[in-house]
CSV table of C-alpha atoms in Angstrom, one decimal:
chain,number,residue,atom,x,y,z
A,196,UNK,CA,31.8,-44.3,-11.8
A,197,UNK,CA,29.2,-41.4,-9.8
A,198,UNK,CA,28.8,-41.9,-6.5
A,199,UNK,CA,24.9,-42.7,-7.1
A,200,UNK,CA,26.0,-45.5,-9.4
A,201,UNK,CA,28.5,-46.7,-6.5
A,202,UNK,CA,25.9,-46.2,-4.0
A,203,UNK,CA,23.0,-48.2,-6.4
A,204,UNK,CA,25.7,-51.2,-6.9
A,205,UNK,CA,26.1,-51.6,-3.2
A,206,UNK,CA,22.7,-51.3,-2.1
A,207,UNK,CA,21.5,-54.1,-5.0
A,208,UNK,CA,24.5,-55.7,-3.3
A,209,UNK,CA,22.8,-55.7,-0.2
A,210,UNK,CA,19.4,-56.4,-1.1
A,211,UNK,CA,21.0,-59.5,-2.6
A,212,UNK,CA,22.2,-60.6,0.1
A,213,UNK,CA,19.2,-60.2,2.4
A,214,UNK,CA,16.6,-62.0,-0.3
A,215,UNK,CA,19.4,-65.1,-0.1
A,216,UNK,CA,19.5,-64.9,3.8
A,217,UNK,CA,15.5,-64.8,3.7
A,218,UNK,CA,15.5,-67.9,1.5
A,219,UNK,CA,18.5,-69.5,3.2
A,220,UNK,CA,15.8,-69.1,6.7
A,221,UNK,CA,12.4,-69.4,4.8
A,222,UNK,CA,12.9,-72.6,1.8
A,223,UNK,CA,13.4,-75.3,5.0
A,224,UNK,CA,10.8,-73.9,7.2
A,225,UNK,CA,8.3,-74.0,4.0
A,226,UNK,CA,9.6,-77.3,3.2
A,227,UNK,CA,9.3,-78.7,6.9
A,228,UNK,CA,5.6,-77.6,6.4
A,229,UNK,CA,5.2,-79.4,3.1
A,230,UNK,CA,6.6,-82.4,4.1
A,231,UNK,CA,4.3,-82.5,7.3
A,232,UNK,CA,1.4,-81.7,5.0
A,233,UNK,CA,2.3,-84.3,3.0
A,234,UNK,CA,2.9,-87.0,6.0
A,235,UNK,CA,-0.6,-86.4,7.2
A,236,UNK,CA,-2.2,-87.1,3.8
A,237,UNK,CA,0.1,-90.8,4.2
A,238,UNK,CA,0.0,-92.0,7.8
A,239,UNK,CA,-2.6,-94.3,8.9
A,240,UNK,CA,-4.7,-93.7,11.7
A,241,UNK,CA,-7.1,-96.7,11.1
A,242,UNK,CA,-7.3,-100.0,9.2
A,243,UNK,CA,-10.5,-101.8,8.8
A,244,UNK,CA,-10.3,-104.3,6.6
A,245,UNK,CA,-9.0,-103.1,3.2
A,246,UNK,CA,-10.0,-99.7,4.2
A,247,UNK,CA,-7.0,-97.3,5.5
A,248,UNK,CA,-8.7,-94.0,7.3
A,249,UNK,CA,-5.3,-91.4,7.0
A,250,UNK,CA,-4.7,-88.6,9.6
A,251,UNK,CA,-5.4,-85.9,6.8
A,252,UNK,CA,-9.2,-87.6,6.5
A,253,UNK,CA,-9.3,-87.8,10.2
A,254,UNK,CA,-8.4,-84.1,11.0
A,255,UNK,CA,-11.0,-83.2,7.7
A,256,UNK,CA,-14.1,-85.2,9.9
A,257,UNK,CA,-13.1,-83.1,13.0
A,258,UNK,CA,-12.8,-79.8,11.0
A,259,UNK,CA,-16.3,-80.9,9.2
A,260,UNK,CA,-18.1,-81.7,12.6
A,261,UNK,CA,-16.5,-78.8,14.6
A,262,UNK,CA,-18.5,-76.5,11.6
A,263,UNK,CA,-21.6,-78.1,11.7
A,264,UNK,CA,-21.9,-78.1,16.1
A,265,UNK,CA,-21.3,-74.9,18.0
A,266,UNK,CA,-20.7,-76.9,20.8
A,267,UNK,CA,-18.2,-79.6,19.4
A,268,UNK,CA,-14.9,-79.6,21.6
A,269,UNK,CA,-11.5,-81.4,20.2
A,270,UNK,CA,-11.2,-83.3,22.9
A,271,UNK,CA,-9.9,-86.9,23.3
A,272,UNK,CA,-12.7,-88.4,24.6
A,273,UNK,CA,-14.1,-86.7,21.4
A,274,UNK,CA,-11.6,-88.2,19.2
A,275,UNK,CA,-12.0,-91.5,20.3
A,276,UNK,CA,-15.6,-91.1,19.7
A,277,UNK,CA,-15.1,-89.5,16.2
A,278,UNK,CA,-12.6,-92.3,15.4
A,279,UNK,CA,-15.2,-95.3,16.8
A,280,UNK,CA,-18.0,-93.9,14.5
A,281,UNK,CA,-15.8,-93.6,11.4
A,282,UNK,CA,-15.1,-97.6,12.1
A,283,UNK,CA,-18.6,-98.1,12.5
A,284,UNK,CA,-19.8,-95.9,9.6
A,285,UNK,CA,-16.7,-98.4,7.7
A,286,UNK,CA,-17.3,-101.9,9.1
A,287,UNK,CA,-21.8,-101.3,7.9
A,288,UNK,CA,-20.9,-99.7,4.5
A,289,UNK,CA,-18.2,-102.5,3.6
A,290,UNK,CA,-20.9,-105.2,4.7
A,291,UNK,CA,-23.7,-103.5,2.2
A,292,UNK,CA,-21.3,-103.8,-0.5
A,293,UNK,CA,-20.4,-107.6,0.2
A,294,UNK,CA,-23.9,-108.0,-0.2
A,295,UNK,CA,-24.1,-105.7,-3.3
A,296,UNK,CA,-26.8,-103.6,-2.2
A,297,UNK,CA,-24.5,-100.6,-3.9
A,298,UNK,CA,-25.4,-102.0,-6.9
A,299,UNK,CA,-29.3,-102.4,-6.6
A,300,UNK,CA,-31.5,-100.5,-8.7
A,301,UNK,CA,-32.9,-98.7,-5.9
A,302,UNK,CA,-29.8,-97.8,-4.7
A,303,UNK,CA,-28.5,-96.0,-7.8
A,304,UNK,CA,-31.4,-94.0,-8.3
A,305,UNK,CA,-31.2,-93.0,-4.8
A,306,UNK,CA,-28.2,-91.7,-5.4
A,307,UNK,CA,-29.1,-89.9,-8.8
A,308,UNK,CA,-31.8,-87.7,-6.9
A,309,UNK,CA,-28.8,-87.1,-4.4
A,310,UNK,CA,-26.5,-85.6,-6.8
A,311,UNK,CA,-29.7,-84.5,-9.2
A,312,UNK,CA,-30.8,-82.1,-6.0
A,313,UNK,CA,-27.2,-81.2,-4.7
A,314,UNK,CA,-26.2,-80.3,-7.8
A,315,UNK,CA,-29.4,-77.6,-8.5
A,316,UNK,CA,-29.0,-76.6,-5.2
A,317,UNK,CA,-25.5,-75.7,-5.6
A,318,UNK,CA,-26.8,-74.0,-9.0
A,319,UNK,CA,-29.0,-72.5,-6.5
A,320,UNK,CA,-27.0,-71.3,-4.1
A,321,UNK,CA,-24.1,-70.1,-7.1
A,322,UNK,CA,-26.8,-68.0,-8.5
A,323,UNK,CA,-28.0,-66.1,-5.2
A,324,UNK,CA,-24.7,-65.3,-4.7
A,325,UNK,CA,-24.9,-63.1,-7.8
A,326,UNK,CA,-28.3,-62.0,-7.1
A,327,UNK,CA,-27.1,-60.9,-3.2
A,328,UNK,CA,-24.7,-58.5,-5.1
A,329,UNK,CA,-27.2,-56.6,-7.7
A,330,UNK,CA,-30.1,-56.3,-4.7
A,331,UNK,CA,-30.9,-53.2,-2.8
A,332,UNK,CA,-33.9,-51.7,-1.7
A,333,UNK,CA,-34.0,-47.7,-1.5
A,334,UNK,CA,-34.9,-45.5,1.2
A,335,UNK,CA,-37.7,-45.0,-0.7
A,336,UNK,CA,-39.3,-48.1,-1.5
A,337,UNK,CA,-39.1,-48.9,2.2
A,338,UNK,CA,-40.9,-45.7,3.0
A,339,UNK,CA,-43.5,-45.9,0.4
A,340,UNK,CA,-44.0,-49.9,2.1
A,341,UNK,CA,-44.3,-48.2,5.5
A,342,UNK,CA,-46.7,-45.4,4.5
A,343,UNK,CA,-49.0,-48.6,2.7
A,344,UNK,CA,-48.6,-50.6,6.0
A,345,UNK,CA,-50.0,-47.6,8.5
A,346,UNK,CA,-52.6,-46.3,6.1
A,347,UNK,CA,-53.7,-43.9,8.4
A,348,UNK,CA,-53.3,-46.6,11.9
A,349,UNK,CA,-52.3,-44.6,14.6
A,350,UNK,CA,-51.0,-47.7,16.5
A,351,UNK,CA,-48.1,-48.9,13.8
A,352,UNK,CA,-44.7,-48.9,15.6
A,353,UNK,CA,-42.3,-46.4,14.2
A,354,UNK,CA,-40.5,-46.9,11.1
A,355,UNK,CA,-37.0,-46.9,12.8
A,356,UNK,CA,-37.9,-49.5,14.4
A,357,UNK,CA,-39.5,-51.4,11.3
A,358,UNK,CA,-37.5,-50.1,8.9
A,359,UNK,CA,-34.8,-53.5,8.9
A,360,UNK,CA,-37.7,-55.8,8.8
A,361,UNK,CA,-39.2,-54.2,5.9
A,362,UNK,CA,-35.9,-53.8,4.2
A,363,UNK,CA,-35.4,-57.7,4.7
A,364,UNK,CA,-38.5,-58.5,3.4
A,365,UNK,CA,-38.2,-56.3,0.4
A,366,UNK,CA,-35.1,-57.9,-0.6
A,367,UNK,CA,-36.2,-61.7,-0.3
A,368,UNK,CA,-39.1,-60.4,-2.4
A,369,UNK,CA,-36.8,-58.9,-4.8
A,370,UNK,CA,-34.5,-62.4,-4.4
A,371,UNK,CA,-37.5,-64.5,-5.3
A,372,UNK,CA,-38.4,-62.6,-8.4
A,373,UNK,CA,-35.2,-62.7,-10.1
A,374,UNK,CA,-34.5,-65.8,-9.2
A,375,UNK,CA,-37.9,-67.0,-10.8
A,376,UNK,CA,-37.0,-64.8,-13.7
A,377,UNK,CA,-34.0,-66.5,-14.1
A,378,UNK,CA,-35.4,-69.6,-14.2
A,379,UNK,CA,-38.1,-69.0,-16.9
A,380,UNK,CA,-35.5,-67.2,-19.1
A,381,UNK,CA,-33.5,-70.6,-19.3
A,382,UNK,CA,-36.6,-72.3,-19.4
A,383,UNK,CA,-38.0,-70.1,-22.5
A,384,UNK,CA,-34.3,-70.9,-24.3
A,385,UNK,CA,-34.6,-74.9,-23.8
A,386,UNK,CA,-35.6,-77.1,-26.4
A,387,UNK,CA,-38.7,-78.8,-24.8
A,388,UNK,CA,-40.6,-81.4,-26.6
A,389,UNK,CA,-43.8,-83.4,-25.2
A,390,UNK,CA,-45.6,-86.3,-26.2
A,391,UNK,CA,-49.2,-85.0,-25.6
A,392,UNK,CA,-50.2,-88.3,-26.8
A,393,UNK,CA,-48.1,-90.5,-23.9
A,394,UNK,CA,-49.3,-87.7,-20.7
């Protein structure tokens, strides 16, 4: 046997040893986590009625309000409150549905515009996330904007210091367009039929 061979066999030798010692330390600290993960999604914070509010739902509604409010702060005084209007927000919606009014008419199509309009504007939103991607405006455009906006006015502010504005605008134009372009191309493929006779 060379000595490189020797010297491969021990080092693979070694590695092997450290990858078992890193998994000997690493499976039950990921498996700790897991099962703590998994604890939160089980134990009950709240039961009203036949509802059962989980800590994994109750940590998602402080997560979800400490996004929408700059100035939430996970406090307990905050918790409490959190977890008061949560029973609240329980006890009202488990009365309307004792007295059916999930079920009413007006109800469901309420709901139908709800999802109707969250579901085009995440459509929406999807789509000018592409469009932010492919939009640019060039040094150019902005100066040829700028020259079109002084025409010859010796009081127009500097184009350093107009230049983002312009450049913002220019884009939301750009946006708008191929957005609206976008839009009539599905449009033009749809198969649209109307009933002159029923308008």
């Amino acid at each position: 046997m060379t000595n490189i061979t020797v010297f491969q066999r021990k080092a693979s030798i070694t590695m092997k040893k450290k990858l078992f010692l890193l998994l000997l330390f690493f499976l039950p600290a990921s498996l700790f986590c897991c099962s703590q993960e998994a604890d939160n999604k089980t134990k009950i914070l709240a039961r009203i009625n036949d509802y059962h509010l989980t800590l994994d739902e109750f940590d998602n509604e402080i997560t979800r309000d400490f996004e929408l409010d700059d100035d939430f702060k996970v406090t307990d005084k905050a918790k409490r409150n959190l977890l008061e209007e949560i029973i609240r927000k329980q006890i009202l919606i488990q009365e309307a549905k004792r007295l059916n009014l999930d079920s009413k008419e007006e109800f469901m199509r309420t709901i139908q515009r709800y999802w109707e309009s969250t579901l085009i504007r995440n459509l929406i939103d999807l789509k000018g996330k592409d469009i932010n991607k492919k939009t640019y405006v060039s040094q150019e455009e902005i100066s040829a904007h700028y020259d079109k906006m002084t025409n010859g006015k010796t009081s127009f502010p500097p184009l350093e210091d107009v230049e983002e504005r312009i450049r913002h605008e220019f884009i939301e134009q750009k946006k708008t367009k191929i957005l609206q372009e976008w839009i009539d191309d599905l449009t033009k493929k749809a198969e649209i039929e109307i009933n002159e006779e029923l308008l």
